[in-house]
Each structure stands twice: as C-alpha cells, then as structure tokens.
PDB file of C-alpha atoms in Angstrom:
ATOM      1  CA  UNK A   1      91.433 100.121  93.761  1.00  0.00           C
ATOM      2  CA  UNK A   2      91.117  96.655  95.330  1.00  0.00           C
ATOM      3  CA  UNK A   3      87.759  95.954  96.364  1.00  0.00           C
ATOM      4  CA  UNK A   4      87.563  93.966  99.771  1.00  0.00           C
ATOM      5  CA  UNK A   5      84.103  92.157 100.288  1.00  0.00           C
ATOM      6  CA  UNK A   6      82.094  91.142  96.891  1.00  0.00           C
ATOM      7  CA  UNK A   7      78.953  89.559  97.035  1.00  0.00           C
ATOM      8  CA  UNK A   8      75.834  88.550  99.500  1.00  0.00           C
ATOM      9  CA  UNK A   9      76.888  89.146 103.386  1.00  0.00           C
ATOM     10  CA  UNK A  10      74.532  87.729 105.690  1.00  0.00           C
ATOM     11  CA  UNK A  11      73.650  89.818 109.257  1.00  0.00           C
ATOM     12  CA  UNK A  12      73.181  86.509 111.508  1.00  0.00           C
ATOM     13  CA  UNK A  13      70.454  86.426 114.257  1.00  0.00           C
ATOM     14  CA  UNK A  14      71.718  85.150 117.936  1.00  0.00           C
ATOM     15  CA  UNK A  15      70.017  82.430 118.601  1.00  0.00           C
ATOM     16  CA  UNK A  16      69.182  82.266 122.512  1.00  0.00           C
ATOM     17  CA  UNK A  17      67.894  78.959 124.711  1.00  0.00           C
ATOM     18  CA  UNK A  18      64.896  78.910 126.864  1.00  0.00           C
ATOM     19  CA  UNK A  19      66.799  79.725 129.458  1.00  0.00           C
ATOM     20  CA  UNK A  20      68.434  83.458 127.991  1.00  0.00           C
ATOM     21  CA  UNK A  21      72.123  81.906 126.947  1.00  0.00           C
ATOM     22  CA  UNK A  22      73.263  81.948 123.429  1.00  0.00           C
ATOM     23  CA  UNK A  23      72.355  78.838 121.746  1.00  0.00           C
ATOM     24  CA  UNK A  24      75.353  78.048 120.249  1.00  0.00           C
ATOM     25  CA  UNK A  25      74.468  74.377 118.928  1.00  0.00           C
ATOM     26  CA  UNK A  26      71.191  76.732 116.598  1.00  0.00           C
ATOM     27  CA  UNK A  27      74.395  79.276 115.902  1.00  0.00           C
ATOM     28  CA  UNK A  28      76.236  76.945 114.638  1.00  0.00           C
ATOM     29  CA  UNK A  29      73.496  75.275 112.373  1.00  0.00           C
ATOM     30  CA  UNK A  30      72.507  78.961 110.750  1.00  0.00           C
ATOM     31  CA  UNK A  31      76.417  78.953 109.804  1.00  0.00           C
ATOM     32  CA  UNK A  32      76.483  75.939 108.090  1.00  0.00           C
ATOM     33  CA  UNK A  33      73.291  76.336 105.942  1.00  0.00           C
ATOM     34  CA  UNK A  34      74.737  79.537 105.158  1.00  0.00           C
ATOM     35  CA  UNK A  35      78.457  77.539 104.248  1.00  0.00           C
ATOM     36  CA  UNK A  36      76.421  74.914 102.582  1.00  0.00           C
ATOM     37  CA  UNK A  37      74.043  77.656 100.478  1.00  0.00           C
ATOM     38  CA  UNK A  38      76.396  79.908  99.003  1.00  0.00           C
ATOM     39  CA  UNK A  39      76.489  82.928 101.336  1.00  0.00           C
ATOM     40  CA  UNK A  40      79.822  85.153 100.328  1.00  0.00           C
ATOM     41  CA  UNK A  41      80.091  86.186 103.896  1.00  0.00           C
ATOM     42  CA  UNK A  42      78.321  86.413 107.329  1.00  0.00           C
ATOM     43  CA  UNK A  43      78.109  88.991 109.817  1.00  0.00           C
ATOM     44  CA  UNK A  44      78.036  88.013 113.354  1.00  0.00           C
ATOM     45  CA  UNK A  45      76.281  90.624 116.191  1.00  0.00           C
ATOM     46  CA  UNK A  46      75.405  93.147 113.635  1.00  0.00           C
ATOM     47  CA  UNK A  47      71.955  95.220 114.948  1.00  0.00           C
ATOM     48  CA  UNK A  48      70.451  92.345 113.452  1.00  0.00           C
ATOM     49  CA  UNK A  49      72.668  89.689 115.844  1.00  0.00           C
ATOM     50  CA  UNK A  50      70.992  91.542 118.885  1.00  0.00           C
ATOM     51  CA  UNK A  51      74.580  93.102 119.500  1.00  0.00           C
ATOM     52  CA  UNK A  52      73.205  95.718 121.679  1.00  0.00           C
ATOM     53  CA  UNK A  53      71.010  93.434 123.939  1.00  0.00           C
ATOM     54  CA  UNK A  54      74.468  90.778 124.223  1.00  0.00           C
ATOM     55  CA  UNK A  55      77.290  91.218 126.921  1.00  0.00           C
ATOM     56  CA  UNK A  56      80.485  92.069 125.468  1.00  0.00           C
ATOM     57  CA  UNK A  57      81.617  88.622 127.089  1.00  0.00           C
ATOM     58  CA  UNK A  58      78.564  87.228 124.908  1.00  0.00           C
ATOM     59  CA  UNK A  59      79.524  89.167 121.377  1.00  0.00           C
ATOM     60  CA  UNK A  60      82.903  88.247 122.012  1.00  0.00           C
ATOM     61  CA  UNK A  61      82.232  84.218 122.241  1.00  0.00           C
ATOM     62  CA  UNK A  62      80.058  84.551 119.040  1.00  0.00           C
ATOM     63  CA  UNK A  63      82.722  86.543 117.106  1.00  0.00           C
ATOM     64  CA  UNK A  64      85.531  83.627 118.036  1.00  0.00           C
ATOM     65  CA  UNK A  65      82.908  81.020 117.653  1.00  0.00           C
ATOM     66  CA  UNK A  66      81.918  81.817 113.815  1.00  0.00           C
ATOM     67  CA  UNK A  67      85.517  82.462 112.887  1.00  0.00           C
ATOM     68  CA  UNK A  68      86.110  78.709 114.244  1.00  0.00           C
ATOM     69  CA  UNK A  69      82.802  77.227 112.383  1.00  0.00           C
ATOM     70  CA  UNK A  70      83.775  78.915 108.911  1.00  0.00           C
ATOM     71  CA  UNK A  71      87.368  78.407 109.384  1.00  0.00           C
ATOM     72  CA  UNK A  72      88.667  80.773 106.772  1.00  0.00           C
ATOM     73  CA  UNK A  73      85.912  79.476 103.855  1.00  0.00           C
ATOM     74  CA  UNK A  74      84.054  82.816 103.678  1.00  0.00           C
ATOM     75  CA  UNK A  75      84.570  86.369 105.329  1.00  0.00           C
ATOM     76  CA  UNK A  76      83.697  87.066 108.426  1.00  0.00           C
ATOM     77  CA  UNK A  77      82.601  90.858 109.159  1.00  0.00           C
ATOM     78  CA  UNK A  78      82.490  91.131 112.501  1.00  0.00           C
ATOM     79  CA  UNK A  79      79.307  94.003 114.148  1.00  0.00           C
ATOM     80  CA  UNK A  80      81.426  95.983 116.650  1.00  0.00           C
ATOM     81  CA  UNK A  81      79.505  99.004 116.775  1.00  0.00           C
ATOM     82  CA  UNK A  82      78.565 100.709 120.278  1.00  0.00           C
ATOM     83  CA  UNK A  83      77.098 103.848 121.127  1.00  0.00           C
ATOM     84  CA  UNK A  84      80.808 104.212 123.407  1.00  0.00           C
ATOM     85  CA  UNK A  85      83.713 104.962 120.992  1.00  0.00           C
ATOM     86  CA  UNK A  86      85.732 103.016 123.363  1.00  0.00           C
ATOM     87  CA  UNK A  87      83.855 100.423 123.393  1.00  0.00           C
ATOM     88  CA  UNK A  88      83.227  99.710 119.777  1.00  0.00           C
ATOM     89  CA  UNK A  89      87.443 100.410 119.132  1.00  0.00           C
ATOM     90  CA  UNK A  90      87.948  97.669 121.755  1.00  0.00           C
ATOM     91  CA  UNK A  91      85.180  94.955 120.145  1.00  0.00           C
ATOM     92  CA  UNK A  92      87.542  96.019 117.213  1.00  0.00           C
ATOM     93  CA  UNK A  93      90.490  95.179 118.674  1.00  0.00           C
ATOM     94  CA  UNK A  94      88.906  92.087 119.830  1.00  0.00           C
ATOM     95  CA  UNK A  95      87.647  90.865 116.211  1.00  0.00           C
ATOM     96  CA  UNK A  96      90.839  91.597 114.637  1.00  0.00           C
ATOM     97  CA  UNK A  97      92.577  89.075 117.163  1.00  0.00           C
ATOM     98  CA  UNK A  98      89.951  86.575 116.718  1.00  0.00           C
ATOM     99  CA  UNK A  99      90.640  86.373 113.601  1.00  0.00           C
ATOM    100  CA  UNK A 100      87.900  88.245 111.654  1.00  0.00           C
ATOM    101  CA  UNK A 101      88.242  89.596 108.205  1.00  0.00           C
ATOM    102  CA  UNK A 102      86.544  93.192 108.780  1.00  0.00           C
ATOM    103  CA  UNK A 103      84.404  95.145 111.090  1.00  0.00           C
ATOM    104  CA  UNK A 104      80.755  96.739 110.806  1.00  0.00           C
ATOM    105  CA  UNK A 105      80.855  99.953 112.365  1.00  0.00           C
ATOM    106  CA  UNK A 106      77.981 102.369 113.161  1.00  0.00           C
ATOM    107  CA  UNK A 107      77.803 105.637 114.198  1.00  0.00           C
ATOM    108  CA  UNK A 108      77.572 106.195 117.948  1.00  0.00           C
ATOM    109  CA  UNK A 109      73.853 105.554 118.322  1.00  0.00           C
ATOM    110  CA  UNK A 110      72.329 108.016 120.669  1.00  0.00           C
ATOM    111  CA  UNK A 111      74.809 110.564 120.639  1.00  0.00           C
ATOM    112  CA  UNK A 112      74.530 111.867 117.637  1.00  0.00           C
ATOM    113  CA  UNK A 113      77.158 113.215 116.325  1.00  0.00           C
ATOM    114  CA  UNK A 114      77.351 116.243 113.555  1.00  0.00           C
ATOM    115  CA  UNK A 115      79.737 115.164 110.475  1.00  0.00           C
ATOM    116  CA  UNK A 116      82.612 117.517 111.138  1.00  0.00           C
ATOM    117  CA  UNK A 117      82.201 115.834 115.000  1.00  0.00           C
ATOM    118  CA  UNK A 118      82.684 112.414 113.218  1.00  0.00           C
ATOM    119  CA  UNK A 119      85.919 113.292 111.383  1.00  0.00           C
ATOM    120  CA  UNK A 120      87.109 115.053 114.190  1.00  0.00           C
TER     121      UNK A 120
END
C-alpha cells in the first residue's frame, strides 16, 4: 500500500480586501509562512477557504495561484467539493490541470444522500 499525503495539511482561509475581492497579496503571505514553517501540505478553498461563498471563477484563481506560490515544494490538496456532482467533478477536472496533487471531496451537502445512493 503506498500511502499518498503524510503529515500536517493546512485548510487555508481566503483572504478578501475591503472591497469583497480575494486578497491575493494576504494569500500569498499565509503560503509562505506556511512554506517557511514546516506545513507538509496546504489545502486551498476547503469549507474552511470559504469555497462555498467563492465563484467558481474565484476558487479556480486560488487553486492556480497556490500551485504557482508553492511551486511543487509541498502538496497541494485542492477543496473541490459542491453540493452539484457536476460541479465538484468539474472543480476536479480543473485542479488536476492546474496542477494540484489531490482533491478534498465532500459529500453533496444538502442533498443528502443514503450510502448505497453514494456508491451508486
């Protein structure tokens, strides 16, 4: 068995500006202390990154964003859950291509699903 992520994985915060945008220039910062502090990974728009508040356009730039700042030194584990099954294959899709090392999935909040509906 090969085991895939060891270690402490961080579930970033968005930082936002005064005037609502994602504060990149604070995003970047929180990555670096993280870089410079040991973190084994970091997990960008997790429920904790305010994924369900961002537009996908939004969760999309911070995805590519940290995979730029960390450039391959730790894991990135993308959050691309979504209460839409489409949706959350697509942000998926989207982290693979950007270059992310794994995605955070959740179960389709709201709908509720039984277990046998899951594996179906």
């Amino acid at each position: 068995m090969q085991i895939m992520f060891t270690g402490s994985y961080v579930a970033l915060v968005t930082p936002f500006s005064k005037s609502g945008e994602v504060d990149f220039e604070a995003y970047g910062r929180l990555i670096d202390f993280h870089l410079a502090n040991g973190t084994n990974g970091i997990v960008p728009c997790g429920c904790t990154g305010e994924a369900a508040t961002l537009s996908h356009d939004e969760q999309k730039a911070c995805l590519k964003f940290a995979v730029e700042r960390i450039a391959g030194r730790i894991p990135v584990v993308a959050g691309t859950g979504s209460n839409s099954t489409r949706e959350a294959l697509a942000l998926t899709r989207f982290a693979k291509e950007a270059g992310c090392d794994g995605a955070l999935l959740i179960t389709p909040y709201y709908n509720k699903p039984t277990a046998a509906g899951q594996i179906a």
